[in-house]
Amino acid sequence: MKKSVKLFALFLMPVFHTSCGQNQTEVKKNIINSETKDTVTSPGSNAKGINTKYEYTESNGARLVIQNSFPKSAIWYTDPNGRKYIYAEFWTRIINETFDPLEVTIDFPVDSFQVPSSSGNFMKLLLSEEPFNDYGALKSFLDNNLHKSTSLKRTIHPKDSSIFYVVTLSLSGQGAGGISFTGMSGAIRTGFSIKEQNLFYSINGNEFPSGKINFKK
């Protein structure tokens, strides 16, 4: 059964008093400073593979949408030193249905995130602009970026969208701060959302600052 939840942005009071000729600068400010009231966790069969969707909507119809996928994989990766990790792949799509280009900047640090905080369990996040068609391509990417920070900067034009990919990496077995794929209250779920102009990446409800979205003049 399909479940459809429409998400409305929360606007400042002066917005309700503007005319139909509201300028685009005000529209941009309202969207990036808005908050969602709900999250679509079961979008229905017409949104296959989407775990969460956030919609940030202005009163004149301008809209910014973020879609986050379910995990694609949960299997082993062995680094060049023979250490085994469990990895999973996710994708995020940002849809710009506003009147101006927006610039997306994402930065994942070289260090791993502790999830949850003070748990002693750590997860490495890596960002890719391209999908991985097979394990060989993924292994090459991980071998080259395991001990690096990864980042992305893109401009998304009006009525366009952009998709990118995140790989989560955690140590297998016991000790060394490692966690298993199901080590955090069941299967791992991740995704991006916006608070004001800031992007946050969540791992099973634990949020980490990860970048910004800015509208370009």
Short mmCIF file of N, CA, C and O in Angstrom, two decimals, residues 48-177:
data_model
loop_
_atom_site.label_atom_id
_atom_site.label_comp_id
_atom_site.label_asym_id
_atom_site.label_seq_id
_atom_site.Cartn_x
_atom_site.Cartn_y
_atom_site.Cartn_z
N LYS A 48 11.09 3.42 -5.92
CA LYS A 48 11.83 2.21 -5.58
C LYS A 48 13.25 2.55 -5.13
O LYS A 48 13.94 3.33 -5.75
N GLY A 49 13.66 1.95 -4.02
CA GLY A 49 15.01 2.11 -3.53
C GLY A 49 15.22 3.30 -2.63
O GLY A 49 16.31 3.49 -2.10
N ILE A 50 14.20 4.15 -2.42
CA ILE A 50 14.36 5.34 -1.59
C ILE A 50 13.97 5.03 -0.14
O ILE A 50 12.86 4.57 0.12
N ASN A 51 14.88 5.30 0.77
CA ASN A 51 14.63 5.10 2.19
C ASN A 51 13.97 6.33 2.81
O ASN A 51 12.96 6.23 3.50
N THR A 52 14.55 7.52 2.57
CA THR A 52 13.98 8.76 3.10
C THR A 52 13.96 9.83 2.03
O THR A 52 14.80 9.85 1.12
N LYS A 53 12.99 10.73 2.14
CA LYS A 53 12.88 11.86 1.22
C LYS A 53 12.50 13.10 2.02
O LYS A 53 11.58 13.07 2.84
N TYR A 54 13.24 14.19 1.79
CA TYR A 54 12.95 15.45 2.44
C TYR A 54 12.55 16.47 1.38
O TYR A 54 13.22 16.60 0.36
N GLU A 55 11.47 17.19 1.62
CA GLU A 55 11.03 18.24 0.71
C GLU A 55 11.00 19.57 1.46
O GLU A 55 10.40 19.67 2.53
N TYR A 56 11.64 20.58 0.87
CA TYR A 56 11.67 21.92 1.42
C TYR A 56 10.93 22.81 0.43
O TYR A 56 11.41 23.05 -0.67
N THR A 57 9.74 23.29 0.83
CA THR A 57 8.82 23.92 -0.11
C THR A 57 8.53 25.36 0.26
O THR A 57 8.30 25.68 1.44
N GLU A 58 8.53 26.25 -0.75
CA GLU A 58 8.16 27.65 -0.57
C GLU A 58 6.71 27.83 -1.01
O GLU A 58 6.18 27.02 -1.76
N SER A 59 6.09 28.92 -0.56
CA SER A 59 4.67 29.13 -0.83
C SER A 59 4.35 29.33 -2.32
O SER A 59 3.23 29.10 -2.74
N ASN A 60 5.33 29.74 -3.12
CA ASN A 60 5.08 29.94 -4.55
C ASN A 60 5.39 28.70 -5.39
O ASN A 60 5.38 28.75 -6.61
N GLY A 61 5.69 27.58 -4.73
CA GLY A 61 5.92 26.34 -5.45
C GLY A 61 7.37 25.96 -5.61
O GLY A 61 7.66 24.83 -6.03
N ALA A 62 8.31 26.87 -5.33
CA ALA A 62 9.74 26.51 -5.40
C ALA A 62 10.01 25.41 -4.39
O ALA A 62 9.52 25.45 -3.26
N ARG A 63 10.83 24.44 -4.80
CA ARG A 63 11.00 23.26 -3.95
C ARG A 63 12.40 22.68 -4.10
O ARG A 63 12.97 22.68 -5.19
N LEU A 64 12.93 22.19 -2.99
CA LEU A 64 14.20 21.48 -2.97
C LEU A 64 13.95 20.11 -2.37
O LEU A 64 13.34 19.99 -1.30
N VAL A 65 14.39 19.05 -3.06
CA VAL A 65 14.11 17.68 -2.63
C VAL A 65 15.42 16.92 -2.44
O VAL A 65 16.32 17.00 -3.29
N ILE A 66 15.52 16.18 -1.35
CA ILE A 66 16.66 15.29 -1.11
C ILE A 66 16.13 13.87 -0.94
O ILE A 66 15.29 13.61 -0.08
N GLN A 67 16.62 12.94 -1.77
CA GLN A 67 16.25 11.54 -1.69
C GLN A 67 17.47 10.73 -1.27
O GLN A 67 18.56 10.90 -1.83
N ASN A 68 17.29 9.83 -0.30
CA ASN A 68 18.36 8.97 0.20
C ASN A 68 17.97 7.50 0.03
O ASN A 68 16.85 7.11 0.36
N SER A 69 18.92 6.70 -0.45
CA SER A 69 18.61 5.31 -0.79
C SER A 69 18.77 4.36 0.40
O SER A 69 19.35 4.70 1.43
N PHE A 70 18.26 3.16 0.20
CA PHE A 70 18.59 2.03 1.07
C PHE A 70 20.01 1.57 0.73
O PHE A 70 20.54 1.92 -0.33
N PRO A 71 20.64 0.78 1.61
CA PRO A 71 21.97 0.25 1.27
C PRO A 71 21.90 -0.73 0.11
O PRO A 71 20.95 -1.49 -0.03
N LYS A 72 22.93 -0.68 -0.72
CA LYS A 72 23.01 -1.57 -1.87
C LYS A 72 23.73 -2.87 -1.52
O LYS A 72 23.38 -3.94 -2.04
N SER A 73 24.76 -2.80 -0.67
CA SER A 73 25.58 -3.97 -0.38
C SER A 73 25.96 -3.99 1.09
O SER A 73 25.91 -2.97 1.78
N ALA A 74 26.35 -5.15 1.55
CA ALA A 74 26.86 -5.29 2.92
C ALA A 74 27.81 -6.47 2.95
O ALA A 74 27.54 -7.49 3.56
N ILE A 75 28.92 -6.33 2.26
CA ILE A 75 29.86 -7.45 2.15
C ILE A 75 31.26 -7.00 2.50
O ILE A 75 31.49 -5.87 2.90
N TRP A 76 32.22 -7.92 2.34
CA TRP A 76 33.57 -7.69 2.80
C TRP A 76 34.42 -6.91 1.82
O TRP A 76 34.31 -7.07 0.61
N TYR A 77 35.28 -6.08 2.39
CA TYR A 77 36.35 -5.44 1.65
C TYR A 77 37.64 -5.69 2.42
O TYR A 77 37.69 -5.51 3.65
N THR A 78 38.69 -6.12 1.72
CA THR A 78 40.00 -6.35 2.34
C THR A 78 40.98 -5.33 1.82
O THR A 78 41.19 -5.22 0.60
N ASP A 79 41.59 -4.55 2.73
CA ASP A 79 42.51 -3.49 2.30
C ASP A 79 43.87 -4.08 1.92
O ASP A 79 44.11 -5.29 2.10
N PRO A 80 44.78 -3.28 1.36
CA PRO A 80 46.08 -3.81 0.91
C PRO A 80 46.91 -4.44 2.02
O PRO A 80 47.83 -5.22 1.74
N ASN A 81 46.60 -4.12 3.29
CA ASN A 81 47.33 -4.71 4.42
C ASN A 81 46.66 -5.96 4.97
O ASN A 81 47.10 -6.52 5.98
N GLY A 82 45.58 -6.39 4.32
CA GLY A 82 44.90 -7.61 4.75
C GLY A 82 43.83 -7.41 5.81
O GLY A 82 43.24 -8.38 6.28
N ARG A 83 43.53 -6.17 6.19
CA ARG A 83 42.51 -5.92 7.20
C ARG A 83 41.14 -5.94 6.54
O ARG A 83 40.92 -5.34 5.50
N LYS A 84 40.18 -6.63 7.19
CA LYS A 84 38.84 -6.78 6.63
C LYS A 84 37.88 -5.73 7.18
O LYS A 84 37.89 -5.41 8.36
N TYR A 85 37.04 -5.23 6.28
CA TYR A 85 36.00 -4.26 6.63
C TYR A 85 34.67 -4.76 6.07
O TYR A 85 34.63 -5.53 5.11
N ILE A 86 33.59 -4.27 6.66
CA ILE A 86 32.27 -4.43 6.09
C ILE A 86 31.88 -3.12 5.44
O ILE A 86 32.04 -2.06 6.04
N TYR A 87 31.40 -3.17 4.20
CA TYR A 87 31.05 -1.92 3.51
C TYR A 87 29.61 -1.97 3.03
O TYR A 87 29.01 -3.04 2.85
N ALA A 88 29.07 -0.78 2.83
CA ALA A 88 27.74 -0.64 2.21
C ALA A 88 27.76 0.59 1.32
O ALA A 88 28.49 1.55 1.60
N GLU A 89 26.97 0.54 0.25
CA GLU A 89 26.89 1.66 -0.69
C GLU A 89 25.51 2.32 -0.60
O GLU A 89 24.49 1.63 -0.48
N PHE A 90 25.50 3.66 -0.67
CA PHE A 90 24.25 4.43 -0.67
C PHE A 90 24.33 5.49 -1.76
O PHE A 90 25.41 5.90 -2.14
N TRP A 91 23.17 5.95 -2.22
CA TRP A 91 23.17 7.11 -3.12
C TRP A 91 22.23 8.17 -2.57
O TRP A 91 21.28 7.88 -1.83
N THR A 92 22.51 9.42 -2.94
CA THR A 92 21.65 10.55 -2.61
C THR A 92 21.40 11.36 -3.87
O THR A 92 22.32 11.60 -4.66
N ARG A 93 20.15 11.77 -4.07
CA ARG A 93 19.79 12.63 -5.21
C ARG A 93 19.25 13.94 -4.66
O ARG A 93 18.37 13.95 -3.80
N ILE A 94 19.77 15.08 -5.16
CA ILE A 94 19.26 16.39 -4.81
C ILE A 94 18.58 16.98 -6.04
O ILE A 94 19.19 17.06 -7.11
N ILE A 95 17.32 17.36 -5.90
CA ILE A 95 16.52 17.88 -7.01
C ILE A 95 16.25 19.36 -6.77
O ILE A 95 15.71 19.74 -5.72
N ASN A 96 16.64 20.18 -7.72
CA ASN A 96 16.47 21.63 -7.62
C ASN A 96 15.25 22.07 -8.42
O ASN A 96 15.31 22.20 -9.64
N GLU A 97 14.15 22.31 -7.73
CA GLU A 97 12.94 22.80 -8.38
C GLU A 97 12.67 24.23 -7.95
O GLU A 97 11.54 24.61 -7.63
N THR A 98 13.74 25.03 -7.91
CA THR A 98 13.65 26.45 -7.59
C THR A 98 13.95 27.25 -8.86
O THR A 98 13.98 26.70 -9.96
N PHE A 99 14.23 28.54 -8.69
CA PHE A 99 14.45 29.42 -9.84
C PHE A 99 15.92 29.78 -10.06
O PHE A 99 16.24 30.53 -10.97
N ASP A 100 16.81 29.27 -9.23
CA ASP A 100 18.21 29.64 -9.30
C ASP A 100 19.11 28.41 -9.15
O ASP A 100 18.71 27.41 -8.54
N PRO A 101 20.33 28.48 -9.70
CA PRO A 101 21.29 27.40 -9.47
C PRO A 101 21.64 27.31 -7.99
O PRO A 101 21.63 28.31 -7.28
N LEU A 102 21.91 26.12 -7.53
CA LEU A 102 22.39 25.96 -6.16
C LEU A 102 23.72 25.21 -6.18
O LEU A 102 23.97 24.37 -7.04
N GLU A 103 24.57 25.56 -5.23
CA GLU A 103 25.90 24.95 -5.13
C GLU A 103 25.94 24.04 -3.91
O GLU A 103 25.65 24.46 -2.80
N VAL A 104 26.29 22.79 -4.17
CA VAL A 104 26.38 21.78 -3.11
C VAL A 104 27.85 21.51 -2.81
O VAL A 104 28.62 21.19 -3.72
N THR A 105 28.24 21.66 -1.56
CA THR A 105 29.60 21.35 -1.12
C THR A 105 29.53 20.34 0.01
O THR A 105 28.85 20.57 1.01
N ILE A 106 30.23 19.21 -0.17
CA ILE A 106 30.24 18.15 0.84
C ILE A 106 31.68 17.79 1.15
O ILE A 106 32.51 17.65 0.24
N ASP A 107 31.99 17.64 2.43
CA ASP A 107 33.33 17.26 2.86
C ASP A 107 33.22 16.18 3.93
O ASP A 107 32.60 16.39 4.97
N PHE A 108 33.82 15.02 3.66
CA PHE A 108 33.93 13.97 4.66
C PHE A 108 35.38 13.93 5.14
O PHE A 108 36.31 13.88 4.33
N PRO A 109 35.62 13.94 6.45
CA PRO A 109 36.99 14.00 6.97
C PRO A 109 37.74 12.68 6.79
O PRO A 109 37.13 11.63 6.51
N VAL A 110 39.04 12.75 6.97
CA VAL A 110 39.86 11.54 6.89
C VAL A 110 39.58 10.62 8.07
O VAL A 110 39.67 9.40 7.96
N ASP A 111 39.20 11.20 9.22
CA ASP A 111 38.93 10.40 10.42
C ASP A 111 37.57 9.73 10.34
O ASP A 111 36.66 10.21 9.66
N SER A 112 37.41 8.65 11.09
CA SER A 112 36.14 7.95 11.17
C SER A 112 35.22 8.65 12.17
O SER A 112 35.66 9.36 13.06
N PHE A 113 33.90 8.44 11.99
CA PHE A 113 32.91 8.94 12.92
C PHE A 113 32.66 7.91 14.01
O PHE A 113 32.63 6.71 13.74
N GLN A 114 32.47 8.40 15.23
CA GLN A 114 32.10 7.51 16.32
C GLN A 114 30.58 7.45 16.40
O GLN A 114 29.91 8.46 16.58
N VAL A 115 30.03 6.24 16.24
CA VAL A 115 28.58 6.07 16.13
C VAL A 115 28.10 4.97 17.07
O VAL A 115 28.49 3.82 16.92
N PRO A 116 27.20 5.26 18.03
CA PRO A 116 26.85 6.61 18.48
C PRO A 116 28.02 7.26 19.22
O PRO A 116 29.03 6.61 19.46
N SER A 117 27.85 8.50 19.62
CA SER A 117 28.91 9.22 20.31
C SER A 117 29.30 8.49 21.59
O SER A 117 28.46 8.02 22.35
N SER A 118 30.60 8.35 21.81
CA SER A 118 31.17 7.71 23.01
C SER A 118 30.91 6.21 23.07
O SER A 118 31.05 5.59 24.12
N SER A 119 30.56 5.61 21.94
CA SER A 119 30.27 4.17 21.93
C SER A 119 31.53 3.33 21.72
O SER A 119 31.55 2.14 22.02
N GLY A 120 32.58 3.96 21.16
CA GLY A 120 33.77 3.20 20.80
C GLY A 120 33.65 2.51 19.45
O GLY A 120 34.56 1.80 19.03
N ASN A 121 32.53 2.70 18.77
CA ASN A 121 32.32 2.14 17.44
C ASN A 121 32.54 3.22 16.38
O ASN A 121 31.96 4.29 16.47
N PHE A 122 33.36 2.92 15.39
CA PHE A 122 33.73 3.92 14.40
C PHE A 122 33.38 3.49 12.99
O PHE A 122 33.45 2.31 12.65
N MET A 123 32.99 4.47 12.18
CA MET A 123 32.64 4.21 10.78
C MET A 123 33.29 5.27 9.90
O MET A 123 33.22 6.46 10.18
N LYS A 124 33.93 4.82 8.84
CA LYS A 124 34.54 5.70 7.85
C LYS A 124 33.54 5.95 6.73
O LYS A 124 32.87 5.04 6.25
N LEU A 125 33.45 7.22 6.30
CA LEU A 125 32.58 7.60 5.20
C LEU A 125 33.42 8.09 4.03
O LEU A 125 34.32 8.91 4.21
N LEU A 126 33.11 7.60 2.83
CA LEU A 126 33.81 8.04 1.63
C LEU A 126 32.79 8.45 0.58
O LEU A 126 31.76 7.79 0.39
N LEU A 127 33.11 9.52 -0.11
CA LEU A 127 32.20 10.13 -1.08
C LEU A 127 32.70 9.88 -2.49
O LEU A 127 33.89 10.03 -2.78
N SER A 128 31.79 9.50 -3.39
CA SER A 128 32.16 9.27 -4.79
C SER A 128 31.18 9.98 -5.71
O SER A 128 29.97 10.02 -5.44
N GLU A 129 31.68 10.53 -6.80
CA GLU A 129 30.82 11.18 -7.79
C GLU A 129 30.27 10.19 -8.80
O GLU A 129 29.36 10.51 -9.56
N GLU A 130 30.83 8.98 -8.82
CA GLU A 130 30.42 7.98 -9.80
C GLU A 130 30.00 6.70 -9.10
O GLU A 130 30.53 6.36 -8.03
N PRO A 131 29.06 5.94 -9.68
CA PRO A 131 28.67 4.65 -9.10
C PRO A 131 29.74 3.60 -9.34
O PRO A 131 30.63 3.77 -10.19
N PHE A 132 29.65 2.51 -8.60
CA PHE A 132 30.59 1.40 -8.76
C PHE A 132 29.86 0.26 -9.47
O PHE A 132 28.91 -0.31 -8.94
N ASN A 133 30.33 -0.07 -10.67
CA ASN A 133 29.65 -1.08 -11.47
C ASN A 133 30.00 -2.50 -11.05
O ASN A 133 29.27 -3.44 -11.36
N ASP A 134 31.12 -2.67 -10.36
CA ASP A 134 31.51 -3.99 -9.89
C ASP A 134 32.44 -3.85 -8.69
O ASP A 134 32.88 -2.74 -8.34
N TYR A 135 32.74 -4.98 -8.04
CA TYR A 135 33.58 -4.93 -6.85
C TYR A 135 34.99 -4.46 -7.17
O TYR A 135 35.62 -3.78 -6.35
N GLY A 136 35.48 -4.79 -8.36
CA GLY A 136 36.83 -4.36 -8.73
C GLY A 136 36.97 -2.85 -8.72
O GLY A 136 37.96 -2.31 -8.22
N ALA A 137 35.97 -2.16 -9.26
CA ALA A 137 35.99 -0.69 -9.27
C ALA A 137 35.89 -0.15 -7.86
O ALA A 137 36.57 0.83 -7.50
N LEU A 138 35.05 -0.76 -7.03
CA LEU A 138 34.90 -0.32 -5.65
C LEU A 138 36.19 -0.54 -4.86
O LEU A 138 36.65 0.34 -4.13
N LYS A 139 36.81 -1.72 -5.02
CA LYS A 139 38.04 -2.01 -4.30
C LYS A 139 39.14 -1.03 -4.67
O LYS A 139 39.90 -0.56 -3.81
N SER A 140 39.26 -0.71 -5.95
CA SER A 140 40.27 0.25 -6.39
C SER A 140 40.03 1.61 -5.74
O SER A 140 40.98 2.27 -5.27
N PHE A 141 38.76 2.04 -5.68
CA PHE A 141 38.41 3.32 -5.05
C PHE A 141 38.77 3.30 -3.56
O PHE A 141 39.38 4.25 -3.05
N LEU A 142 38.42 2.22 -2.86
CA LEU A 142 38.70 2.14 -1.43
C LEU A 142 40.20 2.05 -1.16
O LEU A 142 40.71 2.67 -0.23
N ASP A 143 40.92 1.28 -1.96
CA ASP A 143 42.37 1.18 -1.79
C ASP A 143 43.03 2.55 -1.89
O ASP A 143 43.97 2.86 -1.15
N ASN A 144 42.53 3.39 -2.80
CA ASN A 144 43.15 4.69 -3.05
C ASN A 144 42.69 5.78 -2.09
O ASN A 144 43.35 6.82 -1.97
N ASN A 145 41.54 5.57 -1.43
CA ASN A 145 40.96 6.64 -0.61
C ASN A 145 40.74 6.29 0.86
O ASN A 145 40.23 7.11 1.61
N LEU A 146 41.15 5.10 1.25
CA LEU A 146 40.89 4.63 2.61
C LEU A 146 41.43 5.57 3.67
O LEU A 146 40.80 5.79 4.71
N HIS A 147 42.59 6.16 3.43
CA HIS A 147 43.23 7.03 4.42
C HIS A 147 43.23 8.50 3.97
O HIS A 147 44.13 9.26 4.31
N LYS A 148 42.19 8.87 3.20
CA LYS A 148 42.08 10.24 2.72
C LYS A 148 40.71 10.81 3.08
O LYS A 148 39.77 10.07 3.37
N SER A 149 40.62 12.13 3.05
CA SER A 149 39.31 12.78 3.12
C SER A 149 38.74 12.82 1.71
O SER A 149 39.48 12.83 0.72
N THR A 150 37.42 12.81 1.59
CA THR A 150 36.79 12.90 0.28
C THR A 150 35.81 14.08 0.28
O THR A 150 35.23 14.42 1.30
N SER A 151 35.65 14.70 -0.88
CA SER A 151 34.80 15.89 -0.97
C SER A 151 34.14 15.96 -2.34
O SER A 151 34.53 15.25 -3.29
N LEU A 152 33.16 16.84 -2.44
CA LEU A 152 32.41 17.03 -3.68
C LEU A 152 31.91 18.46 -3.73
O LEU A 152 31.51 19.03 -2.70
N LYS A 153 31.94 19.05 -4.93
CA LYS A 153 31.38 20.38 -5.14
C LYS A 153 30.68 20.39 -6.49
O LYS A 153 31.30 20.15 -7.51
N ARG A 154 29.36 20.66 -6.47
CA ARG A 154 28.58 20.64 -7.70
C ARG A 154 27.61 21.81 -7.74
O ARG A 154 27.12 22.26 -6.70
N THR A 155 27.32 22.25 -8.95
CA THR A 155 26.27 23.23 -9.17
C THR A 155 25.09 22.52 -9.82
O THR A 155 25.25 21.83 -10.83
N ILE A 156 23.91 22.67 -9.23
CA ILE A 156 22.70 22.05 -9.76
C ILE A 156 21.80 23.16 -10.28
O ILE A 156 21.37 24.03 -9.52
N HIS A 157 21.52 23.14 -11.56
CA HIS A 157 20.74 24.20 -12.19
C HIS A 157 19.24 24.01 -11.93
O HIS A 157 18.79 22.92 -11.56
N PRO A 158 18.46 25.07 -12.10
CA PRO A 158 17.02 24.97 -11.88
C PRO A 158 16.41 23.86 -12.74
O PRO A 158 16.81 23.64 -13.87
N LYS A 159 15.45 23.15 -12.15
CA LYS A 159 14.74 22.05 -12.81
C LYS A 159 15.68 20.91 -13.20
O LYS A 159 15.44 20.17 -14.16
N ASP A 160 16.77 20.77 -12.46
CA ASP A 160 17.73 19.70 -12.71
C ASP A 160 18.00 18.97 -11.39
O ASP A 160 17.57 19.40 -10.32
N SER A 161 18.74 17.87 -11.48
CA SER A 161 19.07 17.10 -10.28
C SER A 161 20.49 16.57 -10.38
O SER A 161 21.10 16.56 -11.46
N SER A 162 21.01 16.11 -9.25
CA SER A 162 22.36 15.54 -9.22
C SER A 162 22.38 14.38 -8.24
O SER A 162 21.72 14.43 -7.18
N ILE A 163 23.10 13.33 -8.59
CA ILE A 163 23.18 12.15 -7.74
C ILE A 163 24.65 11.86 -7.42
O ILE A 163 25.53 12.07 -8.25
N PHE A 164 24.91 11.43 -6.20
CA PHE A 164 26.26 11.05 -5.79
C PHE A 164 26.16 9.89 -4.82
O PHE A 164 25.06 9.48 -4.42
N TYR A 165 27.31 9.35 -4.42
CA TYR A 165 27.35 8.05 -3.75
C TYR A 165 28.21 8.11 -2.49
O TYR A 165 29.23 8.81 -2.45
N VAL A 166 27.78 7.38 -1.47
CA VAL A 166 28.52 7.30 -0.21
C VAL A 166 28.79 5.84 0.11
O VAL A 166 27.89 4.99 -0.01
N VAL A 167 30.02 5.54 0.50
CA VAL A 167 30.39 4.21 0.96
C VAL A 167 30.69 4.29 2.45
O VAL A 167 31.47 5.14 2.89
N THR A 168 30.02 3.44 3.23
CA THR A 168 30.31 3.34 4.66
C THR A 168 31.23 2.15 4.87
O THR A 168 31.06 1.10 4.25
N LEU A 169 32.19 2.31 5.77
CA LEU A 169 33.21 1.29 5.97
C LEU A 169 33.42 1.11 7.47
O LEU A 169 33.70 2.07 8.18
N SER A 170 33.27 -0.12 7.96
CA SER A 170 33.49 -0.40 9.37
C SER A 170 34.33 -1.65 9.52
O SER A 170 34.25 -2.58 8.70
N LEU A 171 35.16 -1.68 10.56
CA LEU A 171 36.00 -2.84 10.81
C LEU A 171 35.15 -4.04 11.19
O LEU A 171 34.17 -3.91 11.92
N SER A 172 35.53 -5.20 10.71
CA SER A 172 34.82 -6.42 11.06
C SER A 172 35.40 -7.02 12.33
O SER A 172 36.48 -6.65 12.78
N GLY A 173 34.66 -7.94 12.92
CA GLY A 173 35.17 -8.65 14.09
C GLY A 173 35.09 -7.84 15.36
O GLY A 173 34.37 -6.87 15.47
N GLN A 174 35.88 -8.22 16.35
CA GLN A 174 35.85 -7.62 17.67
C GLN A 174 37.01 -6.67 17.86
O GLN A 174 38.05 -6.80 17.25
N GLY A 175 36.79 -5.68 18.74
CA GLY A 175 37.88 -4.78 19.11
C GLY A 175 38.19 -3.75 18.05
O GLY A 175 37.54 -3.65 17.02
N ALA A 176 39.21 -2.97 18.30
CA ALA A 176 39.70 -1.94 17.38
C ALA A 176 38.62 -0.94 17.01
O ALA A 176 38.69 -0.28 15.99
N GLY A 177 37.62 -0.82 17.89
CA GLY A 177 36.56 0.14 17.62
C GLY A 177 35.69 -0.23 16.44
O GLY A 177 34.99 0.60 15.88
#
